[in-house]
PDB file of C-alpha atoms and ligand atoms in Angstrom:
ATOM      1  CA  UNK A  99      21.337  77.496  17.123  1.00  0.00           C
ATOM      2  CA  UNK A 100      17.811  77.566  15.756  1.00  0.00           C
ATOM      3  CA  UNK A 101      15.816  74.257  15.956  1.00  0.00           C
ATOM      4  CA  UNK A 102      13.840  72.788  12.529  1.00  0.00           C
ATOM      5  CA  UNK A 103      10.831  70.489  12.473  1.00  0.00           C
ATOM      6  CA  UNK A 104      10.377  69.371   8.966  1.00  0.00           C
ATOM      7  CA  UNK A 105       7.585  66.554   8.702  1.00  0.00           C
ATOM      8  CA  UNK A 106       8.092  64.184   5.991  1.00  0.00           C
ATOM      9  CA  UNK A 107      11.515  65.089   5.622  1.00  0.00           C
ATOM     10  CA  UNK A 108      13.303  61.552   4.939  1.00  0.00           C
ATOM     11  CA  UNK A 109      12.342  61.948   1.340  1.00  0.00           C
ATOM     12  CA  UNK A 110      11.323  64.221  -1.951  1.00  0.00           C
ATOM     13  CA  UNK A 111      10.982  67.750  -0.984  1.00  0.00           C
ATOM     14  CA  UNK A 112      11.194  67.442   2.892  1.00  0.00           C
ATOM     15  CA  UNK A 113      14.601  65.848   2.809  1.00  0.00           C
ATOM     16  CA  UNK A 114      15.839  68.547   0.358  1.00  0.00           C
ATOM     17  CA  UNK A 115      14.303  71.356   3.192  1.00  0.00           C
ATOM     18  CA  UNK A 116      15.741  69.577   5.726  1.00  0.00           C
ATOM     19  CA  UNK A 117      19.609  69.525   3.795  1.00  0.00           C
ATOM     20  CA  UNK A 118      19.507  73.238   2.656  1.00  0.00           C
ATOM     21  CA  UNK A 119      18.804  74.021   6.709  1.00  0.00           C
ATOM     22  CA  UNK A 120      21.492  71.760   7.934  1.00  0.00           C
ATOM     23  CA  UNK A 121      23.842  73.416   5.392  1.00  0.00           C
ATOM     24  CA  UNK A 122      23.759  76.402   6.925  1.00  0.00           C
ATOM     25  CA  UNK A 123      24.290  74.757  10.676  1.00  0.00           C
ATOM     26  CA  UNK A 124      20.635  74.929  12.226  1.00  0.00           C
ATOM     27  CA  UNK A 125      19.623  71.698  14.018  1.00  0.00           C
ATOM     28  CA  UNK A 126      16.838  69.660  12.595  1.00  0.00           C
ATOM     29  CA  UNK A 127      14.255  67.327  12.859  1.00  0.00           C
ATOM     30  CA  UNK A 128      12.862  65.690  10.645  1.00  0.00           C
ATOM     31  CA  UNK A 129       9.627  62.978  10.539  1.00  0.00           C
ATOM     32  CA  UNK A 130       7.893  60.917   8.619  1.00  0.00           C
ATOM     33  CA  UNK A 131       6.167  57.200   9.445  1.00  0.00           C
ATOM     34  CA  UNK A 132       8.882  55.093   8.200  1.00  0.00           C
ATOM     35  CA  UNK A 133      11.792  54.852  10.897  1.00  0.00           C
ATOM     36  CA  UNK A 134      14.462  53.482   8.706  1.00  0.00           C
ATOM     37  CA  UNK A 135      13.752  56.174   5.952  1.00  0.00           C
ATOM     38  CA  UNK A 136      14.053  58.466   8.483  1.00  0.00           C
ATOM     39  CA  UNK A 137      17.358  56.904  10.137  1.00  0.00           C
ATOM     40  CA  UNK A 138      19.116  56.062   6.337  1.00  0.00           C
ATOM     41  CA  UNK A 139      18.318  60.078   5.574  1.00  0.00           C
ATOM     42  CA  UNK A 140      19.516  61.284   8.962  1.00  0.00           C
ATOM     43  CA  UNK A 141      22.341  59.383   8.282  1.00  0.00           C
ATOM     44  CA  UNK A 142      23.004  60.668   5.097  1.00  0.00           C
ATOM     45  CA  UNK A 143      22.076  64.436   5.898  1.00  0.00           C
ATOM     46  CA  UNK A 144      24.925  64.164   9.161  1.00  0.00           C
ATOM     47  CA  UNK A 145      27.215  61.568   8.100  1.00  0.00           C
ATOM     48  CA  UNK A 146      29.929  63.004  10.818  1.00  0.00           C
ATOM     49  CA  UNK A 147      26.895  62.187  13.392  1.00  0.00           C
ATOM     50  CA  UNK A 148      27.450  65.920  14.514  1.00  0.00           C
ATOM     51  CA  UNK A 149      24.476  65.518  16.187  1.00  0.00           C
ATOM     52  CA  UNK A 150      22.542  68.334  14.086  1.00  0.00           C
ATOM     53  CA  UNK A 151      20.287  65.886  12.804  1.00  0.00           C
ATOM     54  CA  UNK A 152      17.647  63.719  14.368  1.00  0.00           C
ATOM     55  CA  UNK A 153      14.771  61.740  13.054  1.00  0.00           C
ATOM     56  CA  UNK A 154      11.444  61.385  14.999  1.00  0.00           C
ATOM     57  CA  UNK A 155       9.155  58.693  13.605  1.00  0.00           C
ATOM     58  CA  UNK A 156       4.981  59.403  14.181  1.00  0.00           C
ATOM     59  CA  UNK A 157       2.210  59.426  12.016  1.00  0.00           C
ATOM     60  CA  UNK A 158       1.509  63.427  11.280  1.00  0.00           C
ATOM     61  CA  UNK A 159      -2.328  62.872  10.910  1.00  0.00           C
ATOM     62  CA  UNK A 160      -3.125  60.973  13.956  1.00  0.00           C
ATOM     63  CA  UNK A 161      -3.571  63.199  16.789  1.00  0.00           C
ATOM     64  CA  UNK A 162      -2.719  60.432  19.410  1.00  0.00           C
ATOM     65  CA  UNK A 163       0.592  59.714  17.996  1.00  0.00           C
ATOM     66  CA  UNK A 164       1.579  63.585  17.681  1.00  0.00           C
ATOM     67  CA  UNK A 165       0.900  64.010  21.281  1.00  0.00           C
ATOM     68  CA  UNK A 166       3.031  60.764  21.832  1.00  0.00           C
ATOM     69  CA  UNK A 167       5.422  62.433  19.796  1.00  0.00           C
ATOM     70  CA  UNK A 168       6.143  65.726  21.727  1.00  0.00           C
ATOM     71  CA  UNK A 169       8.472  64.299  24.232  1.00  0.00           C
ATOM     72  CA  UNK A 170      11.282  63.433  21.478  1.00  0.00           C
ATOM     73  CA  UNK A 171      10.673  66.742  19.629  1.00  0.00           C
ATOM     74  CA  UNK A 172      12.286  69.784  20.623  1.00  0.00           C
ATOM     75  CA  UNK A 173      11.434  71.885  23.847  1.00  0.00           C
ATOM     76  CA  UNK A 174      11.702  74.908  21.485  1.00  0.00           C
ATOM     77  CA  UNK A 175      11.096  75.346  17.667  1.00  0.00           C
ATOM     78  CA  UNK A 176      11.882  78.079  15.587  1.00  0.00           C
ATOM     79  CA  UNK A 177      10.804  76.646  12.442  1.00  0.00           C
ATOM     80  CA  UNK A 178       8.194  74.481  11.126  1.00  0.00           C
ATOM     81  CA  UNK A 179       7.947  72.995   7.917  1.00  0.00           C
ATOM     82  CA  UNK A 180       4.486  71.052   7.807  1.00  0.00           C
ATOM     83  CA  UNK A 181       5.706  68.955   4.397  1.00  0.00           C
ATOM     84  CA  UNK A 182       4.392  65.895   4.758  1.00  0.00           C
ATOM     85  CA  UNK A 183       1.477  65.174   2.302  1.00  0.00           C
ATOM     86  CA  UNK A 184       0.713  63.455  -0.925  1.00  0.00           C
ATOM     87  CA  UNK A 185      -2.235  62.434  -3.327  1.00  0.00           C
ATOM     88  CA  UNK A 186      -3.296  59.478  -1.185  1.00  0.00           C
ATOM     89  CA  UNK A 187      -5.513  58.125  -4.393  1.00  0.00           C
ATOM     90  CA  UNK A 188      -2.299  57.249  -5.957  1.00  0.00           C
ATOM     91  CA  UNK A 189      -2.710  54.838  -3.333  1.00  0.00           C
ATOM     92  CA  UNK A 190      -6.133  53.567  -3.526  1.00  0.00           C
ATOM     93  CA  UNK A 191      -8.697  51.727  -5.999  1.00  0.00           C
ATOM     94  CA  UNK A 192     -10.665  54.339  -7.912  1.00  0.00           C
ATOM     95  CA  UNK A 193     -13.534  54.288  -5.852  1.00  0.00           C
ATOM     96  CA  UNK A 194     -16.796  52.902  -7.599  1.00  0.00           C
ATOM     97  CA  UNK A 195     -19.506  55.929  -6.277  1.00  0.00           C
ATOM     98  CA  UNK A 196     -19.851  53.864  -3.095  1.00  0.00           C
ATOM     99  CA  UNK A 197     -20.321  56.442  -0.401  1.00  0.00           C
ATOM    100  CA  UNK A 198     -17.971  54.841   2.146  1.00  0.00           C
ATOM    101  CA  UNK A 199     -15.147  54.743  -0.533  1.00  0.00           C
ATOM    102  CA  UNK A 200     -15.963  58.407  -1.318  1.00  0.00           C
ATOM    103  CA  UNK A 201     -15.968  59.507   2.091  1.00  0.00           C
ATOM    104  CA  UNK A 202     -12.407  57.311   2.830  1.00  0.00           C
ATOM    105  CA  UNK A 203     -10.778  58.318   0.252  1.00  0.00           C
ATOM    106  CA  UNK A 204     -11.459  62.616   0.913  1.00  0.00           C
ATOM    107  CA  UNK A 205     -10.642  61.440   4.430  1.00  0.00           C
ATOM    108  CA  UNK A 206      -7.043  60.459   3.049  1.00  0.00           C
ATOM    109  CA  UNK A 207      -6.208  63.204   1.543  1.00  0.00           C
ATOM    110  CA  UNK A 208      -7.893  65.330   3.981  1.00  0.00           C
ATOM    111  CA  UNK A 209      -5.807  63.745   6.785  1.00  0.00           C
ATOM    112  CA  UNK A 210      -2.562  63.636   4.958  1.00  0.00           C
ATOM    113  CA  UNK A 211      -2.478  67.724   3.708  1.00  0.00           C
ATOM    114  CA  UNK A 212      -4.630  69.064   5.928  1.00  0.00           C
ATOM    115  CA  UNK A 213      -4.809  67.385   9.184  1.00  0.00           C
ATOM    116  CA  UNK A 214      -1.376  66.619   9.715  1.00  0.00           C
ATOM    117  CA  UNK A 215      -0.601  69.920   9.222  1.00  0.00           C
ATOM    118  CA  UNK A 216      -2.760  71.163  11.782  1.00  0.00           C
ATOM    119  CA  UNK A 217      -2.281  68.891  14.316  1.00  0.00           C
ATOM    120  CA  UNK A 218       1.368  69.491  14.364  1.00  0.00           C
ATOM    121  CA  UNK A 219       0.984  73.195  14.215  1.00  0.00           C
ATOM    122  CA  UNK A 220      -1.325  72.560  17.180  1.00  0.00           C
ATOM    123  CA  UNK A 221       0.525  70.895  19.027  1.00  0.00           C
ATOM    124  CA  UNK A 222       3.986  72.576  18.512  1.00  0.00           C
ATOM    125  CA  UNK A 223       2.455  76.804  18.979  1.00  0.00           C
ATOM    126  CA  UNK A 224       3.602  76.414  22.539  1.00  0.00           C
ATOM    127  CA  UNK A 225       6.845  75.819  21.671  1.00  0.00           C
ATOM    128  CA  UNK A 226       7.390  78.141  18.992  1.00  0.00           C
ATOM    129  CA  UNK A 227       9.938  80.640  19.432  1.00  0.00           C
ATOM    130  CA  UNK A 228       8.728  85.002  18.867  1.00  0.00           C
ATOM    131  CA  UNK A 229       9.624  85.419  15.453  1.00  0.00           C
ATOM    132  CA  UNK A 230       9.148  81.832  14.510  1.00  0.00           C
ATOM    133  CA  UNK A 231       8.745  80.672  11.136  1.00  0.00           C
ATOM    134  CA  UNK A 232       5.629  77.838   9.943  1.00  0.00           C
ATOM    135  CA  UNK A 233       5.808  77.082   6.566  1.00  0.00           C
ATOM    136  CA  UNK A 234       3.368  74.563   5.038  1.00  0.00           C
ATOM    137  CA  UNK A 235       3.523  72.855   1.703  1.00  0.00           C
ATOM    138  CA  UNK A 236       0.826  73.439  -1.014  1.00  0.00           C
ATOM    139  CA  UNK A 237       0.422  72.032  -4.136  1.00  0.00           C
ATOM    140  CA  UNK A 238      -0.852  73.957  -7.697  1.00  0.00           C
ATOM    141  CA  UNK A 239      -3.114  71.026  -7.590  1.00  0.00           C
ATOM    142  CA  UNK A 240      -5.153  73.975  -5.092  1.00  0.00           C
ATOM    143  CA  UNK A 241      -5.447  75.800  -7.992  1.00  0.00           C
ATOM    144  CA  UNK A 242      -6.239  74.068 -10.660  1.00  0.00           C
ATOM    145  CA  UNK A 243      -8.465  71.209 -11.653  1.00  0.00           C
ATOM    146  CA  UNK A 244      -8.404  67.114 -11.781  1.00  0.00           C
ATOM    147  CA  UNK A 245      -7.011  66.467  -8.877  1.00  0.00           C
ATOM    148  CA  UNK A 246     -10.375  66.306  -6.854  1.00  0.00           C
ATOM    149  CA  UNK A 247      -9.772  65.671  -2.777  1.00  0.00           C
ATOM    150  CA  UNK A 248      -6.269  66.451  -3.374  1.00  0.00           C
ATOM    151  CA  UNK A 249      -6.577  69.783  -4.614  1.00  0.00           C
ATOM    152  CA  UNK A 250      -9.462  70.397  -2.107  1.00  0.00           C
ATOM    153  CA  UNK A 251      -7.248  69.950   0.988  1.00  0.00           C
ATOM    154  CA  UNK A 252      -4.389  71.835  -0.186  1.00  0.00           C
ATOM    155  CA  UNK A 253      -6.312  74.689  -0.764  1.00  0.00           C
ATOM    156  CA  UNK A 254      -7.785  74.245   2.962  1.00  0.00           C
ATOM    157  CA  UNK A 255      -4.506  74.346   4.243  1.00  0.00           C
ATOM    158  CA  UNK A 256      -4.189  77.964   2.231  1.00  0.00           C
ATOM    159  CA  UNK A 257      -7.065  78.683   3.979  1.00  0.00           C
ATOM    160  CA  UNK A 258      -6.348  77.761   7.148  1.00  0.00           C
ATOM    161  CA  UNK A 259      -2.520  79.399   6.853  1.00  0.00           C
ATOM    162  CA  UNK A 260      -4.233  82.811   6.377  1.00  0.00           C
ATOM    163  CA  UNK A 261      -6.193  82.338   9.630  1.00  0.00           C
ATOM    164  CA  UNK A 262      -2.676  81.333  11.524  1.00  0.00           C
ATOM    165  CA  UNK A 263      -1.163  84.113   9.854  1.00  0.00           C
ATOM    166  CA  UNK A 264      -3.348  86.574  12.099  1.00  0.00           C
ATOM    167  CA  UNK A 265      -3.465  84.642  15.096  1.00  0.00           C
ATOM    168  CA  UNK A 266       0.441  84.468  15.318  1.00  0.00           C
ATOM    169  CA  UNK A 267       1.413  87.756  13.596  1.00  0.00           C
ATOM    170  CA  UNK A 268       1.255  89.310  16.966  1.00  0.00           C
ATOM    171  CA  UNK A 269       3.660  87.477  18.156  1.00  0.00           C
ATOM    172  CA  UNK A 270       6.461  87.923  15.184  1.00  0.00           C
ATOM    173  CA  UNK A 271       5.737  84.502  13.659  1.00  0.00           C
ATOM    174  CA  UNK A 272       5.186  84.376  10.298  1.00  0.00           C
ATOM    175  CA  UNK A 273       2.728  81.479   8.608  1.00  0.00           C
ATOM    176  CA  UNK A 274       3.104  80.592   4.738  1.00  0.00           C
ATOM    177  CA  UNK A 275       2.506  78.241   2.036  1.00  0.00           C
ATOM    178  CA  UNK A 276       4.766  77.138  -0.681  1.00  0.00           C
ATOM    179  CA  UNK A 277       2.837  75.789  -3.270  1.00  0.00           C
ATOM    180  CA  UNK A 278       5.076  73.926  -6.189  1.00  0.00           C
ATOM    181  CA  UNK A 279       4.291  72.232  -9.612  1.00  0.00           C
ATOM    182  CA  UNK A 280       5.726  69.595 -10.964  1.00  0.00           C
ATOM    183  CA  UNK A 281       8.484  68.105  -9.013  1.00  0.00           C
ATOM    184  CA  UNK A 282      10.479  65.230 -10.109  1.00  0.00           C
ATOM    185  CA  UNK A 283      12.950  63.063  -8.066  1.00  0.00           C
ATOM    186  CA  UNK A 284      10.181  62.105  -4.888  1.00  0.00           C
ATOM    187  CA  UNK A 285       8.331  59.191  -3.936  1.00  0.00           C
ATOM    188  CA  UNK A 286       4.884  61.531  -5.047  1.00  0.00           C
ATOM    189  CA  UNK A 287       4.354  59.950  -7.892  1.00  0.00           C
ATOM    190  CA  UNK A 288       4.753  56.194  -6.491  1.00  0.00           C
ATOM    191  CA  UNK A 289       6.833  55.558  -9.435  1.00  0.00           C
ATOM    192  CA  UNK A 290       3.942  56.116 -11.825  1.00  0.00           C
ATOM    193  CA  UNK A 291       4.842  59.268 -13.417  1.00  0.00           C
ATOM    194  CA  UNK A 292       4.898  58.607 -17.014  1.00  0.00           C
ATOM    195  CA  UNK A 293       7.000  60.459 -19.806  1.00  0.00           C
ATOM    196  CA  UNK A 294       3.912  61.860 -21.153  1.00  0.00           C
ATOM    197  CA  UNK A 295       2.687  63.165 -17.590  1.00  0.00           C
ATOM    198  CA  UNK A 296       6.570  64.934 -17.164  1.00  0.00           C
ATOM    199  CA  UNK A 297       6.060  66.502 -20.961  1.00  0.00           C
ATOM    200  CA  UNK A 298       2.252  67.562 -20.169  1.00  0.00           C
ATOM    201  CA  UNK A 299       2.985  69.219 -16.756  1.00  0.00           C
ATOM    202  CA  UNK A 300       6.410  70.603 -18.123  1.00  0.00           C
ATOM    203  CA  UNK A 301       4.544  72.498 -21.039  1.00  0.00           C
ATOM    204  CA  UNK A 302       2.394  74.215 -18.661  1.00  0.00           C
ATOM    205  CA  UNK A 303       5.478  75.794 -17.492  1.00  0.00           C
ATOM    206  CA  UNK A 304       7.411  79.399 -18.598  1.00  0.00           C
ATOM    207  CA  UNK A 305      10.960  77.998 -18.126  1.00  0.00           C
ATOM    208  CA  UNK A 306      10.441  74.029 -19.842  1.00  0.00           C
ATOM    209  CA  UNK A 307      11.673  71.938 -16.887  1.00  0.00           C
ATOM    210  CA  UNK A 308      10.383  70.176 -14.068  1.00  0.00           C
ATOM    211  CA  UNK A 309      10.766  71.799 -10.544  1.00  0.00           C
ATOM    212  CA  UNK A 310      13.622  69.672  -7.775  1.00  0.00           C
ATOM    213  CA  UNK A 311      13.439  69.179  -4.513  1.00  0.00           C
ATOM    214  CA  UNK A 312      16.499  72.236  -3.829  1.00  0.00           C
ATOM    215  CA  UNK A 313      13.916  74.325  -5.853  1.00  0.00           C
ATOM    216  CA  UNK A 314      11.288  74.393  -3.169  1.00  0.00           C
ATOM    217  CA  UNK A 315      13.445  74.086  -0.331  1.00  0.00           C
ATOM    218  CA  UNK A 316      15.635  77.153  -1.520  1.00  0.00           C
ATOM    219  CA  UNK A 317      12.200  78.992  -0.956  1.00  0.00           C
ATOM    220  CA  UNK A 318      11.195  77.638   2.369  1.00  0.00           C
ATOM    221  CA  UNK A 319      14.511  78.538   3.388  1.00  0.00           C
ATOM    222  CA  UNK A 320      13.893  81.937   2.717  1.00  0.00           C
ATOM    223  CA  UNK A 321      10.679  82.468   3.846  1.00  0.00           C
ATOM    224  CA  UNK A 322      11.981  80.687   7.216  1.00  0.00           C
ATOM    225  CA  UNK A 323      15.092  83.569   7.342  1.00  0.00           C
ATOM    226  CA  UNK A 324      14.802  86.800   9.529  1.00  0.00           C
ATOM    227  CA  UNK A 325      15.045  88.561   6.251  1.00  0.00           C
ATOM    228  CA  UNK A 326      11.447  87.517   5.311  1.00  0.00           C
ATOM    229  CA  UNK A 327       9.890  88.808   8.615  1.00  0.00           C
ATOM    230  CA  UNK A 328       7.303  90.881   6.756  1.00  0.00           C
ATOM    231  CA  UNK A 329       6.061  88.209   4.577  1.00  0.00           C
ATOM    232  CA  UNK A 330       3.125  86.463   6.090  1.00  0.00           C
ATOM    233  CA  UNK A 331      -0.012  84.688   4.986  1.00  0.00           C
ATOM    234  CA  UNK A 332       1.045  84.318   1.260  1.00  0.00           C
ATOM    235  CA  UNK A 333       0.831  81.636  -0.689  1.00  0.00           C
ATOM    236  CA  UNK A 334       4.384  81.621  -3.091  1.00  0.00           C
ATOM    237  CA  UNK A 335       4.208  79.546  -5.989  1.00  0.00           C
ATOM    238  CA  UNK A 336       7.153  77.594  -6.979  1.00  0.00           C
ATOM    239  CA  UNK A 337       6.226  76.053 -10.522  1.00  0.00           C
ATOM    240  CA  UNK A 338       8.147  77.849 -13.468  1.00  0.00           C
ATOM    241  CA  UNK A 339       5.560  79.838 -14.028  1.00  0.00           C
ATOM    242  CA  UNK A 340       3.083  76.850 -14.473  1.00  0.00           C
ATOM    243  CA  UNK A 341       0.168  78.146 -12.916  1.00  0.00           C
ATOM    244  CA  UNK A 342      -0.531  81.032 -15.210  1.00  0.00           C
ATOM    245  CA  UNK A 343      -0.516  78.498 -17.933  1.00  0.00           C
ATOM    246  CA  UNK A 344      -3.794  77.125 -16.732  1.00  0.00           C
TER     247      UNK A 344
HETATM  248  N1  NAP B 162       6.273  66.072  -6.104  1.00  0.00           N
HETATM  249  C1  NAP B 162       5.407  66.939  -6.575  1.00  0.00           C
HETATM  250  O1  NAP B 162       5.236  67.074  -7.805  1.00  0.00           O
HETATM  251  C2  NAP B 162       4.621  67.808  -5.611  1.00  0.00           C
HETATM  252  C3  NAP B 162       3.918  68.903  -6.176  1.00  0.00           C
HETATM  253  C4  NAP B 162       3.185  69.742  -5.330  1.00  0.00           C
HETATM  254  C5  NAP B 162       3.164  69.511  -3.975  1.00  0.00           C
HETATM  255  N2  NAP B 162       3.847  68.444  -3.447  1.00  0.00           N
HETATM  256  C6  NAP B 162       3.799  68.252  -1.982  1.00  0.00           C
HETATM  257  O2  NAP B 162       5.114  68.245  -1.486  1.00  0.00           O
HETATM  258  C7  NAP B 162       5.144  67.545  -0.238  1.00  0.00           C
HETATM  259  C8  NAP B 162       6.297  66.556  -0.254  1.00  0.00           C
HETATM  260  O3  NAP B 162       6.052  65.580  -1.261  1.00  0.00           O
HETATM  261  P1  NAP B 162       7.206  64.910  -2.141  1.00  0.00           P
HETATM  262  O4  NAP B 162       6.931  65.241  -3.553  1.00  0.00           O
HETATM  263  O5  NAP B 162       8.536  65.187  -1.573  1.00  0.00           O
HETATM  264  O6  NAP B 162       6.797  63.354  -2.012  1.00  0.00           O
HETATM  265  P2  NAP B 162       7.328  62.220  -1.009  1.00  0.00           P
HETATM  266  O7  NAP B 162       8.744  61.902  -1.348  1.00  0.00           O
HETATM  267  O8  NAP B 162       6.316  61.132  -1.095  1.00  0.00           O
HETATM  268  O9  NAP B 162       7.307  62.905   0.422  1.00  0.00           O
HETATM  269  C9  NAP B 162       6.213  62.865   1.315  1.00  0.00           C
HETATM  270  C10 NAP B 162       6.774  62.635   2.706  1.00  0.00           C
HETATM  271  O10 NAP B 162       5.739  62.816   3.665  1.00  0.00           O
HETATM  272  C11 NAP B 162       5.782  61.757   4.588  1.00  0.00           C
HETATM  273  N3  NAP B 162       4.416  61.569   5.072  1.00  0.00           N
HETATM  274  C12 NAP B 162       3.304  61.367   4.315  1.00  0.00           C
HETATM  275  N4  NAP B 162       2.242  61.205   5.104  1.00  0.00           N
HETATM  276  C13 NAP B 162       2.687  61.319   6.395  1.00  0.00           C
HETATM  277  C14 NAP B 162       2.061  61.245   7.655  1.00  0.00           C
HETATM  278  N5  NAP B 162       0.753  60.982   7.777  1.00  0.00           N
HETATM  279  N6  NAP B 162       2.823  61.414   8.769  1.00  0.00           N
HETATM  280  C15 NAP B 162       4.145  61.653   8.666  1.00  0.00           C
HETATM  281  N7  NAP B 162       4.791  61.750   7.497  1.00  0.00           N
HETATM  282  C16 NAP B 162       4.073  61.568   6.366  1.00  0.00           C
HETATM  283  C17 NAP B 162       6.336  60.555   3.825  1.00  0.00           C
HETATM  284  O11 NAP B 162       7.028  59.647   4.659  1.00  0.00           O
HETATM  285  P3  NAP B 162       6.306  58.340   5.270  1.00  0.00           P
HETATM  286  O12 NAP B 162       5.608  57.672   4.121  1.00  0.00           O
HETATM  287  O13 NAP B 162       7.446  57.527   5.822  1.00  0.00           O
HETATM  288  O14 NAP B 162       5.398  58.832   6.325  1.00  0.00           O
HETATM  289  C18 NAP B 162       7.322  61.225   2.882  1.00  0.00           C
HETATM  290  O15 NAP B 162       8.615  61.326   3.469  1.00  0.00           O
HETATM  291  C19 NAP B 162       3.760  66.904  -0.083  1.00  0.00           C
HETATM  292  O16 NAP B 162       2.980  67.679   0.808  1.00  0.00           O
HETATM  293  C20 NAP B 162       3.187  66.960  -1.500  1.00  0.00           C
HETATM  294  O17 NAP B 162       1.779  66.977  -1.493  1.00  0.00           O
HETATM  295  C21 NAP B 162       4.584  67.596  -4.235  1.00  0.00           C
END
């Protein structure tokens, strides 16, 4: 049975990841900050408490509580899905030109894209299984403009993927990104997300929807099969066609 690590998979997109891999009877984990998110979604992704779900609750961008983490992850992992992320501004005062509040605020989003993806990676490579599968969620926001230290750390972690691309290809284990557009139906948008914002970001696309959770996942799930072995160090885009509308 292969074993799943999908970080911020008790809502959005990583809950959606973590359903289309239970579906098809791997055993997963899945982590985020908030334990009872994590317990109400591990209860609703096994409700016959099969025992193919488990949550693990640690912050993904602070190294300490990673390593504090590894004990109640699993000994072996054969795929990771570093999902957990978000625009942390939506979270924060506009800062004022202050330098602190500049520097804490690229720090944010720095630390929830970026770092947390590393650190995880990091710390799970010993356990990875030959052949493994790391895939890491993007954001079009990498390619595109107005989303300042958002965009700027997921298009580090497209840098960064190519690097683990090469340093694990020997091995068998693949590394991508998954970059989507608009997705509707998570907690990114803190509620926020206004009809004009949906009709804006929904013009941009070639298909005239938004993207869903299943709509990413179906493509990490791919890219995490044996049948993708030979795709590595890619960045797939997952946005109806939204990004060649820029
Ligand atoms: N929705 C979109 O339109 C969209 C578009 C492009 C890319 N994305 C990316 O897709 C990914 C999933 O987002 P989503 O749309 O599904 O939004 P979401 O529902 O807010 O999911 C984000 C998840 O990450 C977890 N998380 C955040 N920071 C964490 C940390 N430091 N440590 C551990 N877990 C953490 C959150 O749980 P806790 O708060 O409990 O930790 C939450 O479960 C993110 O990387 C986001 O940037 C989303």
């Amino acid at each position: 049975m292969r074993e799943i690590v999908v970080t911020g998979g008790g809502t959005g997109i990583g809950y959606a990841v973590a359903a289309a891999f239970v579906a098809q009877g791997d055993r997963v984990t899945i982590a985020g900050r908030r334990e009872h998110v994590l317990k109400e979604a591990a209860d609703r992704l096994d409700p016959g408490r099969t025992g193919l779900v488990a949550a693990v609750a640690f912050n993904a961008a602070n190294p300490v509580a990673v390593g504090e983490a590894l004990d109640r992850l699993p000994s072996r992992v054969d795929v990771l899905v570093n999902n957990a992320g978000g625009n942390t501004d939506l979270d924060r005062p506009a800062d004022d030109g202050d330098l602190m509040d500049v520097a804490e605020g690229w720090w944010a989003n720095l630390n929830a894209n970026l770092m947390s993806a590393v650190l995880v990676t990091s710390a799970l490579i010993p356990r990875l299984a030959d052949d493994g599968r790391i895939v890491t969620i993007g954001s079009i926001a990498a390619r595109g403009t107005g989303s300042g230290s958002y965009g700027a750390a997921k298009a580090a972690v497209e840098a960064w993927t190519a690097d683990l691309a090469a340093e694990l290809g020997p091995r068998g284990v693949t590394a991508n990104v998954v970059s989507p557009g608009l997705v509707v139906d998570t907690e990114f948008f803190r509620g926020r997300l206004t009809e004009e914002g949906v009709r804006r970001r929904v013009e941009n696309t070639r298909n005239g929807r938004a993207g869903t959770p299943e709509d990413v996942a179906e493509t990490v799930r791919f890219l995490a099969s044996p049948q993708a072995r030979h795709l590595t160090g890619q960045v797939v885009h997952v946005n109806g066609g939204a990004y060649l509308g820029r």
